CSV table of N, CA and C in Angstrom, one decimal:
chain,number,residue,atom,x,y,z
U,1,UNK,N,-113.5,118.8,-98.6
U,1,UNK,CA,-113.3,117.4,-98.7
U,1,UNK,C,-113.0,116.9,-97.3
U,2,UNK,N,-113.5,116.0,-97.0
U,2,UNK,CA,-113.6,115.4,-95.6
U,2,UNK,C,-112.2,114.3,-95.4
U,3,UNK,N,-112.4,113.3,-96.7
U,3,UNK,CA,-111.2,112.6,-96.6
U,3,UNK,C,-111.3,111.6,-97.9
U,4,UNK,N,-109.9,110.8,-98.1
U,4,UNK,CA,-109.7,110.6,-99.6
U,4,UNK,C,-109.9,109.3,-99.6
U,5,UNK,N,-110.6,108.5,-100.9
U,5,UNK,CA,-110.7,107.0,-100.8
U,5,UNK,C,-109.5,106.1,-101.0
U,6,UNK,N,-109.8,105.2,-100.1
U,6,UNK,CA,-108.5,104.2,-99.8
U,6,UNK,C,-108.7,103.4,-100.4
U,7,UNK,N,-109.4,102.2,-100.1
U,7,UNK,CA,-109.3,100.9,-100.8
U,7,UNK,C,-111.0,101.1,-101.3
U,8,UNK,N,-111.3,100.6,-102.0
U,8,UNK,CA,-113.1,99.6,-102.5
U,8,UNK,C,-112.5,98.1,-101.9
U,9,UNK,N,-113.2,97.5,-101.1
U,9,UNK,CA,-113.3,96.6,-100.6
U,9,UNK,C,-114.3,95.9,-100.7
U,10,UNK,N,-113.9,94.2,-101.1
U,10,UNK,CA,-114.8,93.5,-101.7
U,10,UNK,C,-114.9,92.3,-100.8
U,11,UNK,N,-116.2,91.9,-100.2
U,11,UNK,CA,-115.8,90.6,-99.6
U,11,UNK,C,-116.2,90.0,-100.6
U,12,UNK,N,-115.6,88.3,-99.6
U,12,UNK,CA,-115.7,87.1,-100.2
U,12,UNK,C,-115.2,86.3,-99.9
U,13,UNK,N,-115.6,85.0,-100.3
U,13,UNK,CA,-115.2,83.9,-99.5
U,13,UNK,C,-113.6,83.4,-99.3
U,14,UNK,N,-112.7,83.7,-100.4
U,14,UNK,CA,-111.2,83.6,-101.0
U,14,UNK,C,-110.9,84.7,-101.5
U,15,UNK,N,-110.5,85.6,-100.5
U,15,UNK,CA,-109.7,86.8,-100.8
U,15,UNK,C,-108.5,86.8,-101.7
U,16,UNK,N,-107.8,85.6,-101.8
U,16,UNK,CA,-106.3,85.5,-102.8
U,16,UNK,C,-107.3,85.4,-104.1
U,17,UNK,N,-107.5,84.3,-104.1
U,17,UNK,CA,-108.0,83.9,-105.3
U,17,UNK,C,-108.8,84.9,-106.1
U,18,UNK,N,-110.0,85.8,-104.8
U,18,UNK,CA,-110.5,86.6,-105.8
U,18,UNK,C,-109.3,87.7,-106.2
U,19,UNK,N,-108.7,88.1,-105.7
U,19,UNK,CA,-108.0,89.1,-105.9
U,19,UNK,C,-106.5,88.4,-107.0
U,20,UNK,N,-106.3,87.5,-107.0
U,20,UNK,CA,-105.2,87.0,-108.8
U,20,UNK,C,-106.6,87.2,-109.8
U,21,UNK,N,-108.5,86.7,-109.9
U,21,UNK,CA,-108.7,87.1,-111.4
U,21,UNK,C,-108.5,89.0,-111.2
U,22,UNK,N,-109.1,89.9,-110.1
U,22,UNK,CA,-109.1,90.9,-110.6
U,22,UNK,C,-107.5,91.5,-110.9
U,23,UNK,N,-106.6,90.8,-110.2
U,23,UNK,CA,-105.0,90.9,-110.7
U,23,UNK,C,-105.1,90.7,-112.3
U,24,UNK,N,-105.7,90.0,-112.7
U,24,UNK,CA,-104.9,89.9,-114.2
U,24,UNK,C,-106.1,90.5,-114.8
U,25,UNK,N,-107.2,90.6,-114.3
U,25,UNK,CA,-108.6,91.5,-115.6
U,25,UNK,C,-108.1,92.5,-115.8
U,26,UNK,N,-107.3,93.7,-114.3
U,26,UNK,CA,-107.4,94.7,-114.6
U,26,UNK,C,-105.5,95.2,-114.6
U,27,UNK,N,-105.0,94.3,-114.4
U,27,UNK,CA,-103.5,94.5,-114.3
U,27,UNK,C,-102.8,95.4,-113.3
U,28,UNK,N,-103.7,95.2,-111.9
U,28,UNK,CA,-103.0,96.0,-111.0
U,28,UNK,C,-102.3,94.8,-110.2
U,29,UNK,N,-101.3,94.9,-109.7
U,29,UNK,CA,-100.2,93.7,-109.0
U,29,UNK,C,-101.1,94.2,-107.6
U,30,UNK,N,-100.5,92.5,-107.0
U,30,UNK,CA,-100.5,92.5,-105.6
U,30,UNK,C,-99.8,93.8,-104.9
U,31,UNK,N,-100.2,93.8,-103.4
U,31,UNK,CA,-99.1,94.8,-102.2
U,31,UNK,C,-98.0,94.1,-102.3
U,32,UNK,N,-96.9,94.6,-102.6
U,32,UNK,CA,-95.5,93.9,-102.0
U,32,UNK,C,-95.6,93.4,-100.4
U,33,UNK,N,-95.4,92.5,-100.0
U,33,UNK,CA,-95.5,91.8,-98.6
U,33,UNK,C,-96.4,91.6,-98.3
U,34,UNK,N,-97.4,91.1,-98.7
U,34,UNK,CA,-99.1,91.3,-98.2
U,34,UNK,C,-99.2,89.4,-98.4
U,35,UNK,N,-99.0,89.1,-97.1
U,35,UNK,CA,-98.7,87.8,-96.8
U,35,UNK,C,-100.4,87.0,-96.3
U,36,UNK,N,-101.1,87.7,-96.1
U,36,UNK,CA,-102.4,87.6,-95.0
U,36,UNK,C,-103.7,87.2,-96.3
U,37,UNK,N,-104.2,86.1,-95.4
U,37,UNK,CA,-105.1,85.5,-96.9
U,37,UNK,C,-106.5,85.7,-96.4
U,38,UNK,N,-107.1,86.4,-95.3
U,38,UNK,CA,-107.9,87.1,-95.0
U,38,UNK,C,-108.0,88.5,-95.3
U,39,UNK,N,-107.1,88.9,-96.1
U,39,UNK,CA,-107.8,90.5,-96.4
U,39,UNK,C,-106.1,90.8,-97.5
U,40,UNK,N,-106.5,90.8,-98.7
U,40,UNK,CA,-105.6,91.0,-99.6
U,40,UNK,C,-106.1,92.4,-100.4
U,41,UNK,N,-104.9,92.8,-100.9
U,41,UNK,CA,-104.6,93.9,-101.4
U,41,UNK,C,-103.9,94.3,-102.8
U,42,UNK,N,-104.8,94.8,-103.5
U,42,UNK,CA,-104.0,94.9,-105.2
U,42,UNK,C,-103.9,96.6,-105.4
U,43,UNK,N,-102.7,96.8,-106.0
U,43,UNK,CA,-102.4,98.3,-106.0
U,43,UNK,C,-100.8,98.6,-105.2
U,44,UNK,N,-101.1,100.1,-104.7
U,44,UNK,CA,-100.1,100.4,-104.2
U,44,UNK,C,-100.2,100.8,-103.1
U,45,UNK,N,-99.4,101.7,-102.0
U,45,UNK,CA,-100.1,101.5,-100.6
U,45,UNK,C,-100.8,102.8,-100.5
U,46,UNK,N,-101.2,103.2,-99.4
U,46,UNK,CA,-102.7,104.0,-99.2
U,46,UNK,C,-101.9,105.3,-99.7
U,47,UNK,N,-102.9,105.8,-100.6
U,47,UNK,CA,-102.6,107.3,-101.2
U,47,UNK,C,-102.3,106.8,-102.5
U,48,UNK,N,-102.3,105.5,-102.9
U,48,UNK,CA,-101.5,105.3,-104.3
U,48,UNK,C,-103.2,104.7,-105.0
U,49,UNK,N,-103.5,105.5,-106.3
U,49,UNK,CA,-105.0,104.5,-107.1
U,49,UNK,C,-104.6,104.2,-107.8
U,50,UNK,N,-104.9,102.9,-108.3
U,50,UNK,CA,-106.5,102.5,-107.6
U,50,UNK,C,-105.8,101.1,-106.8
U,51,UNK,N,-106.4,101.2,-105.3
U,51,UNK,CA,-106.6,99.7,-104.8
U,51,UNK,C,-107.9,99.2,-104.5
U,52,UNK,N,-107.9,97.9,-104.9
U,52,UNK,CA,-109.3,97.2,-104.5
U,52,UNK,C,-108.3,96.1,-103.0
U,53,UNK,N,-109.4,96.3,-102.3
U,53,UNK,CA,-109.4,94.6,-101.2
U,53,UNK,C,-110.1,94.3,-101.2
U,54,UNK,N,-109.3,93.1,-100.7
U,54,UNK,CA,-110.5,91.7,-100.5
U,54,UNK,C,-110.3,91.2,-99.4
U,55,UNK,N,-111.4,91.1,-98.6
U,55,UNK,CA,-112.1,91.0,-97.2
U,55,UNK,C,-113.1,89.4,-97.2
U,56,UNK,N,-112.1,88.5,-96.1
U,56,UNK,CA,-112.9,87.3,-95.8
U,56,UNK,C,-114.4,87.5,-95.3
U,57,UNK,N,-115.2,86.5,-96.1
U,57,UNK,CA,-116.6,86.7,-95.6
U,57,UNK,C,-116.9,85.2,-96.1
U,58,UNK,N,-116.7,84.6,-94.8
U,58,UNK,CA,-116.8,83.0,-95.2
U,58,UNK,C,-118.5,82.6,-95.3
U,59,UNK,N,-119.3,83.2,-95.0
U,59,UNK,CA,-121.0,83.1,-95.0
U,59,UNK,C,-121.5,84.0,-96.4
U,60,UNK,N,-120.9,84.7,-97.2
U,60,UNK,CA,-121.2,85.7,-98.3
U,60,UNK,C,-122.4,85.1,-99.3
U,61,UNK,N,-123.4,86.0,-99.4
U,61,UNK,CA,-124.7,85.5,-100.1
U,61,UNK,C,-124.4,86.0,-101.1
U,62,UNK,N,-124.0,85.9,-102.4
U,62,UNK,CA,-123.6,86.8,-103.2
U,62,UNK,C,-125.0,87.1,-103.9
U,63,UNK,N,-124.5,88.4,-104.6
U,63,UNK,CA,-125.8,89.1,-105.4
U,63,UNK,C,-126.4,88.2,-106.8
U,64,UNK,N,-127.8,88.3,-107.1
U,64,UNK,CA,-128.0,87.4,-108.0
U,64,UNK,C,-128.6,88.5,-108.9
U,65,UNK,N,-128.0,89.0,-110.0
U,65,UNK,CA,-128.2,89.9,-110.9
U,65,UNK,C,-129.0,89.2,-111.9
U,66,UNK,N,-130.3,89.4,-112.2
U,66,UNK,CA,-130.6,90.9,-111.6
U,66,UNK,C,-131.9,90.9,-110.8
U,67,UNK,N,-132.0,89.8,-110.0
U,67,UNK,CA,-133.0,89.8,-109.1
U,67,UNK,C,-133.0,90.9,-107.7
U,68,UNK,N,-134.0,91.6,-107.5
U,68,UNK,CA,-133.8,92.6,-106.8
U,68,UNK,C,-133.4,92.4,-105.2
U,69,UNK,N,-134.1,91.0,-105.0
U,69,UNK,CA,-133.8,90.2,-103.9
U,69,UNK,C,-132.9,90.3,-103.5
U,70,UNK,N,-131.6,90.0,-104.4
U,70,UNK,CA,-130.4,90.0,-103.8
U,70,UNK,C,-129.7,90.8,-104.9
U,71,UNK,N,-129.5,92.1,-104.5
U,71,UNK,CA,-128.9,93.1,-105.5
U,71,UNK,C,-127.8,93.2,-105.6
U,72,UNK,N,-127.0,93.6,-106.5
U,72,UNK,CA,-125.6,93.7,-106.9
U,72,UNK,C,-124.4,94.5,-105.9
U,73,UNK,N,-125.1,95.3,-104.9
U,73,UNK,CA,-124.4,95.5,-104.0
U,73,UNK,C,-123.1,96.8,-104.2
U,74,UNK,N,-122.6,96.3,-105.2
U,74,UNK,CA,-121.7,97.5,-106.2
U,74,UNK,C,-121.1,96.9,-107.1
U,75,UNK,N,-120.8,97.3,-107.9
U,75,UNK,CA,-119.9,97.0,-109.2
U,75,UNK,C,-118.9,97.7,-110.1
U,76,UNK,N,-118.3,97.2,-110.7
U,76,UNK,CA,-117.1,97.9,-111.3
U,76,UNK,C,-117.2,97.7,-112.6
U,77,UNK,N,-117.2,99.1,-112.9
U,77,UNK,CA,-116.9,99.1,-114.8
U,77,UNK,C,-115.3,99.1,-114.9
U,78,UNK,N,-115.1,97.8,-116.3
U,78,UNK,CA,-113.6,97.7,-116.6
U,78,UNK,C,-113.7,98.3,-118.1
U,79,UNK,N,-112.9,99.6,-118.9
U,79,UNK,CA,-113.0,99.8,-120.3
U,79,UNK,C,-112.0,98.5,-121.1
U,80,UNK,N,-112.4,98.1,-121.6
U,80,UNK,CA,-111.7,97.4,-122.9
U,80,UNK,C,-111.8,98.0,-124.0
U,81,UNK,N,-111.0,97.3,-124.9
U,81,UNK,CA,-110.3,98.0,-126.5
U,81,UNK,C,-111.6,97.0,-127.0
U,82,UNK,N,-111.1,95.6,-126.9
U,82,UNK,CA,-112.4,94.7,-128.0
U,82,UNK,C,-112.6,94.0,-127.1
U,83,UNK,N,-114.1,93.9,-127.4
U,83,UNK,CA,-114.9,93.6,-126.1
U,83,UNK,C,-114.7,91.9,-126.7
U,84,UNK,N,-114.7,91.5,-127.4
U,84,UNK,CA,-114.8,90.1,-127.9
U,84,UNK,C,-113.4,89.4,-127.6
U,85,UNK,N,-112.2,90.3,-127.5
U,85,UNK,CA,-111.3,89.3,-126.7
U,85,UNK,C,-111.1,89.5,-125.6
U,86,UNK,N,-111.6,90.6,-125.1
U,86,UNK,CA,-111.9,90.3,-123.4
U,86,UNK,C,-112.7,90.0,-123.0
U,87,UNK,N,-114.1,89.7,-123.5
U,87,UNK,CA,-115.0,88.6,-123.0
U,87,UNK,C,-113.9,87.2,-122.6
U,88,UNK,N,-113.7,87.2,-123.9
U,88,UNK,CA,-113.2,86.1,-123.6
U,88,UNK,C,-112.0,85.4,-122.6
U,89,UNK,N,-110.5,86.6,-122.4
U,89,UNK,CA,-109.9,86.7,-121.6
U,89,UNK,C,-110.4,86.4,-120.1
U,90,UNK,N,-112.3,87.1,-119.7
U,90,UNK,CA,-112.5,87.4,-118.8
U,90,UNK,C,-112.7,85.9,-118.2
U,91,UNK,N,-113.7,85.3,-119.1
U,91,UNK,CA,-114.2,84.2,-118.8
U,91,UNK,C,-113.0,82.9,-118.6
U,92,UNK,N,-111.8,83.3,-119.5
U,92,UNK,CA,-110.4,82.0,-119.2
U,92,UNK,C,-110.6,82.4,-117.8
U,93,UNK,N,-110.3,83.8,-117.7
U,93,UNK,CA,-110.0,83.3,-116.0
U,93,UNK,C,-110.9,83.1,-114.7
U,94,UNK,N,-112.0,82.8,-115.2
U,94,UNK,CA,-113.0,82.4,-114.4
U,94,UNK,C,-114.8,83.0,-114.0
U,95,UNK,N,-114.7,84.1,-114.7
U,95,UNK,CA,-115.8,85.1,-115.0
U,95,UNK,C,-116.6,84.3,-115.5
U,96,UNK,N,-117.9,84.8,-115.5
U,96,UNK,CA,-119.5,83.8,-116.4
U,96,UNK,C,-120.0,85.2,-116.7
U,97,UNK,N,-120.7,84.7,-117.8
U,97,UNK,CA,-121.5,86.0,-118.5
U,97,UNK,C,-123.2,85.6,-117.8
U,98,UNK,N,-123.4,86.9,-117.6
U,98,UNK,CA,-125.1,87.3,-117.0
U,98,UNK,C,-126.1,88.1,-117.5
U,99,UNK,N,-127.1,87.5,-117.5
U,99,UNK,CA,-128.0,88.4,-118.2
U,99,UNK,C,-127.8,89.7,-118.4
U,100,UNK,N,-128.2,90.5,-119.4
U,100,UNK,CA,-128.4,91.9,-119.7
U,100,UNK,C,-126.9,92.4,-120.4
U,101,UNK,N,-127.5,93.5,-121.1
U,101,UNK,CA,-126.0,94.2,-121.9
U,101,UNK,C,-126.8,95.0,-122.4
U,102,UNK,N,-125.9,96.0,-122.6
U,102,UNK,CA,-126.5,97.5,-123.4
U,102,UNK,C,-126.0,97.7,-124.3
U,103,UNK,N,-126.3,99.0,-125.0
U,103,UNK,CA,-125.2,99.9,-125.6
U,103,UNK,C,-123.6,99.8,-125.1
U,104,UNK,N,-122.9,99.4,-125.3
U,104,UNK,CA,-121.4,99.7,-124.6
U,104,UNK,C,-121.0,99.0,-123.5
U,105,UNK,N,-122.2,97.8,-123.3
U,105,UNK,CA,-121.4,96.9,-121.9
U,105,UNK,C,-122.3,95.6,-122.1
U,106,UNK,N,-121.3,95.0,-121.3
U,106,UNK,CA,-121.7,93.2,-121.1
U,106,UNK,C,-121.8,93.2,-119.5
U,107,UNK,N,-122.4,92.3,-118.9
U,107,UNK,CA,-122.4,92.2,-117.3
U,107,UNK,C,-121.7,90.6,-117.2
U,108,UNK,N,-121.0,90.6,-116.4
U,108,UNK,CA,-120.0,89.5,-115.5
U,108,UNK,C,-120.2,89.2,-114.2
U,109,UNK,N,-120.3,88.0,-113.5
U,109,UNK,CA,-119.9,87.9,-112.3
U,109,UNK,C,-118.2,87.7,-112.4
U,110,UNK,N,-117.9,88.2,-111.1
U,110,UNK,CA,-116.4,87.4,-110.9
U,110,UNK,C,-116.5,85.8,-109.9
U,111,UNK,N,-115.5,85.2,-110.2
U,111,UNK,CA,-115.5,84.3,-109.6
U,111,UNK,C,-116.6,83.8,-108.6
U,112,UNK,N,-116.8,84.7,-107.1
U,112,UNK,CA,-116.8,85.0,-106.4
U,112,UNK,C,-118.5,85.5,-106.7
U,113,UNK,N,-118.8,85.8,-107.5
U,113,UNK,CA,-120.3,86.0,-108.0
U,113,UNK,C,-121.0,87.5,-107.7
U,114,UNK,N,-119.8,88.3,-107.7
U,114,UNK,CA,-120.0,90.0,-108.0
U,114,UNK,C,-120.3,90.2,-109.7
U,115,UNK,N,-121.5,91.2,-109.6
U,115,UNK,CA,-121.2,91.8,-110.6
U,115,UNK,C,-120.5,92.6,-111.5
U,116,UNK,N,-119.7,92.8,-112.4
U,116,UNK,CA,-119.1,93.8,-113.2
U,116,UNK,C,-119.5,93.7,-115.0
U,117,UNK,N,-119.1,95.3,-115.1
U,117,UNK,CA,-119.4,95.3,-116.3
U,117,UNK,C,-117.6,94.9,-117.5
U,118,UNK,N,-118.0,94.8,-118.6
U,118,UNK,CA,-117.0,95.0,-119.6
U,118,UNK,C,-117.7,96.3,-120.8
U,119,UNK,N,-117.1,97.1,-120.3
U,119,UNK,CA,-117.5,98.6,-121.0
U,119,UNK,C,-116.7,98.9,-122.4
U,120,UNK,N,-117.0,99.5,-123.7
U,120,UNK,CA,-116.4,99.8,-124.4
U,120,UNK,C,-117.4,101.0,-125.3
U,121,UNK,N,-116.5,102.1,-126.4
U,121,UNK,CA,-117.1,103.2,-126.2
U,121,UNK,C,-117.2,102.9,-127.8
């Protein structure tokens, strides 16, 4: 092993804001003290999983799923219990539903116009 993953960092244009929906989709809290609205932090500090950041990117082309043109870049699978009240949960807090779904998932942008799935088994 070379070395251990720290954060998945996500830009975007509003680091707070994206970082309160994935605060409440996935129920990881803010950093205690993490005062800075250019580069926010959900989790615990380095060595503690899972943290995601969020990194200002005031010019961000976001990915248009599922045009190849502008590809999804990465994404995150969230497991849910019922997918039909966390659709819906997802969408209160600002999520849109996107083309495609399979067996066992739905596709989401966040706010911010990343893709994610809602996975269930």
């Amino acid at each position: 092993m070379i070395g251990q993953l720290r954060s998945v960092v996500i830009d975007c244009p509003d680091p707070r804001a994206l970082a309160a929906f994935y605060s409440e989709l996935l129920g990881v809290p803010f950093v205690e003290g993490d005062t800075d609205d250019d580069w926010v932090v959900l989790g615990g500090p380095p060595g503690h999983q899972p943290r995601l950041a969020f990194q200002q990117a005031l010019n961000l082309r976001p990915p248009a799923w599922p045009d190849p043109e502008r590809p999804q870049q990465f994404h995150l699978d969230v497991t849910v219990d019922d997918i039909e009240s966390a659709e819906k949960a997802a969408l209160a807090l600002g999520a849109r539903r996107l083309p495609g779904e399979g067996e066992g998932f739905r596709v989401y942008a966040d706010p911010a116009g990343h893709p994610f799935c809602l996975c269930w088994d």
